[in-house]
Amino acid sequence: QELIAIGIGLHIGEIIYGNVGAVDRLDYTAIGPAVNLVCRLEGLTKRLGRPLLLSESFAEAYGAGLLSLGFQPVRGLSDPQEIFAPPAA
């Protein structure tokens, strides 16, 4: 039996969502800097070896018991972002 590995990024921020495109080709989507960051967090899960990563704003809202993985470079952003994860079990 094969295991399926996934990576999840969690972030809190404002987004724009809805139908985007031309009348004959609409896509329901979400866009904005918050969407970009959460997608980048998901991409970092593999490199950092953690299945769940959280942004600084999510960690602040959550408020307890998270492990800082330090400031990590995030593709598309000029400044490194502090990344958090749940403590290892």
mmCIF file of C-alpha atoms in Angstrom:
data_model
loop_
_atom_site.group_PDB
_atom_site.id
_atom_site.type_symbol
_atom_site.label_atom_id
_atom_site.label_comp_id
_atom_site.label_asym_id
_atom_site.label_seq_id
_atom_site.Cartn_x
_atom_site.Cartn_y
_atom_site.Cartn_z
ATOM 1 C CA GLN A 1 0.000 0.000 0.000
ATOM 2 C CA GLU A 2 1.419 3.380 -1.024
ATOM 3 C CA LEU A 3 1.382 6.426 1.209
ATOM 4 C CA ILE A 4 0.361 9.741 -0.238
ATOM 5 C CA ALA A 5 2.464 12.651 0.987
ATOM 6 C CA ILE A 6 0.971 16.141 0.890
ATOM 7 C CA GLY A 7 2.114 19.575 1.944
ATOM 8 C CA ILE A 8 -0.212 22.175 3.418
ATOM 9 C CA GLY A 9 0.415 25.893 3.899
ATOM 10 C CA LEU A 10 -1.779 28.053 6.135
ATOM 11 C CA HIS A 11 -1.917 31.848 6.013
ATOM 12 C CA ILE A 12 -4.335 34.610 6.963
ATOM 13 C CA GLY A 13 -4.825 37.544 4.632
ATOM 14 C CA GLU A 14 -7.159 39.315 2.275
ATOM 15 C CA ILE A 15 -7.912 37.804 -1.116
ATOM 16 C CA ILE A 16 -10.036 38.553 -4.129
ATOM 17 C CA TYR A 17 -12.149 35.670 -5.368
ATOM 18 C CA GLY A 18 -14.785 35.033 -7.961
ATOM 19 C CA ASN A 19 -15.175 34.509 -11.669
ATOM 20 C CA VAL A 20 -12.201 35.827 -13.603
ATOM 21 C CA GLY A 21 -11.777 35.879 -17.360
ATOM 22 C CA ALA A 22 -13.791 36.536 -20.466
ATOM 23 C CA VAL A 23 -17.520 35.875 -20.810
ATOM 24 C CA ASP A 24 -16.884 32.734 -22.882
ATOM 25 C CA ARG A 25 -14.204 31.411 -20.507
ATOM 26 C CA LEU A 26 -14.709 32.152 -16.827
ATOM 27 C CA ASP A 27 -12.665 30.528 -14.089
ATOM 28 C CA TYR A 28 -13.616 30.689 -10.421
ATOM 29 C CA THR A 29 -10.382 31.540 -8.633
ATOM 30 C CA ALA A 30 -8.728 33.372 -5.770
ATOM 31 C CA ILE A 31 -5.958 35.925 -6.349
ATOM 32 C CA GLY A 32 -3.799 38.312 -4.367
ATOM 33 C CA PRO A 33 -0.624 38.430 -2.281
ATOM 34 C CA ALA A 34 -2.139 36.187 0.427
ATOM 35 C CA VAL A 35 -2.882 33.493 -2.153
ATOM 36 C CA ASN A 36 0.663 33.756 -3.489
ATOM 37 C CA LEU A 37 2.188 33.376 -0.018
ATOM 38 C CA VAL A 38 0.103 30.348 0.936
ATOM 39 C CA CYS A 39 1.059 28.664 -2.347
ATOM 40 C CA ARG A 40 4.729 29.367 -1.626
ATOM 41 C CA LEU A 41 4.341 27.908 1.879
ATOM 42 C CA GLU A 42 2.951 24.733 0.384
ATOM 43 C CA GLY A 43 5.979 24.610 -1.909
ATOM 44 C CA LEU A 44 8.359 24.981 1.049
ATOM 45 C CA THR A 45 6.955 21.907 2.818
ATOM 46 C CA LYS A 46 9.082 19.576 0.737
ATOM 47 C CA ARG A 47 12.300 21.570 1.141
ATOM 48 C CA LEU A 48 11.839 21.988 4.891
ATOM 49 C CA GLY A 49 10.656 18.409 5.401
ATOM 50 C CA ARG A 50 7.444 19.434 7.169
ATOM 51 C CA PRO A 51 3.936 18.517 5.974
ATOM 52 C CA LEU A 52 2.354 21.656 7.512
ATOM 53 C CA LEU A 53 3.776 25.181 7.445
ATOM 54 C CA LEU A 54 2.230 28.361 8.782
ATOM 55 C CA SER A 55 2.833 32.024 8.045
ATOM 56 C CA GLU A 56 3.671 34.552 10.738
ATOM 57 C CA SER A 57 0.157 36.047 10.573
ATOM 58 C CA PHE A 58 -1.417 32.603 11.021
ATOM 59 C CA ALA A 59 0.931 31.835 13.930
ATOM 60 C CA GLU A 60 0.002 35.141 15.616
ATOM 61 C CA ALA A 61 -3.718 34.398 15.262
ATOM 62 C CA TYR A 62 -3.275 30.817 16.482
ATOM 63 C CA GLY A 63 -1.239 32.033 19.397
ATOM 64 C CA ALA A 64 0.330 29.004 21.060
ATOM 65 C CA GLY A 65 2.759 26.144 20.853
ATOM 66 C CA LEU A 66 4.221 26.580 17.393
ATOM 67 C CA LEU A 67 7.831 26.089 16.425
ATOM 68 C CA SER A 68 9.600 28.854 14.498
ATOM 69 C CA LEU A 69 11.655 27.489 11.616
ATOM 70 C CA GLY A 70 13.363 30.853 11.284
ATOM 71 C CA PHE A 71 13.315 33.272 8.388
ATOM 72 C CA GLN A 72 13.182 31.443 5.071
ATOM 73 C CA PRO A 73 13.562 32.776 1.550
ATOM 74 C CA VAL A 74 10.217 32.666 -0.228
ATOM 75 C CA ARG A 75 10.118 32.653 -4.010
ATOM 76 C CA GLY A 76 8.654 35.877 -5.362
ATOM 77 C CA LEU A 77 9.226 37.889 -2.176
ATOM 78 C CA SER A 78 12.256 40.091 -1.608
ATOM 79 C CA ASP A 79 12.389 39.590 2.173
ATOM 80 C CA PRO A 80 12.635 36.227 3.952
ATOM 81 C CA GLN A 81 9.518 35.291 5.920
ATOM 82 C CA GLU A 82 9.369 33.734 9.373
ATOM 83 C CA ILE A 83 7.874 30.281 8.959
ATOM 84 C CA PHE A 84 6.217 28.216 11.695
ATOM 85 C CA ALA A 85 5.273 24.571 12.113
ATOM 86 C CA PRO A 86 3.574 22.482 14.752
ATOM 87 C CA PRO A 87 6.109 20.885 17.122
ATOM 88 C CA ALA A 88 7.275 17.425 16.047
ATOM 89 C CA ALA A 89 5.305 14.619 17.661
#
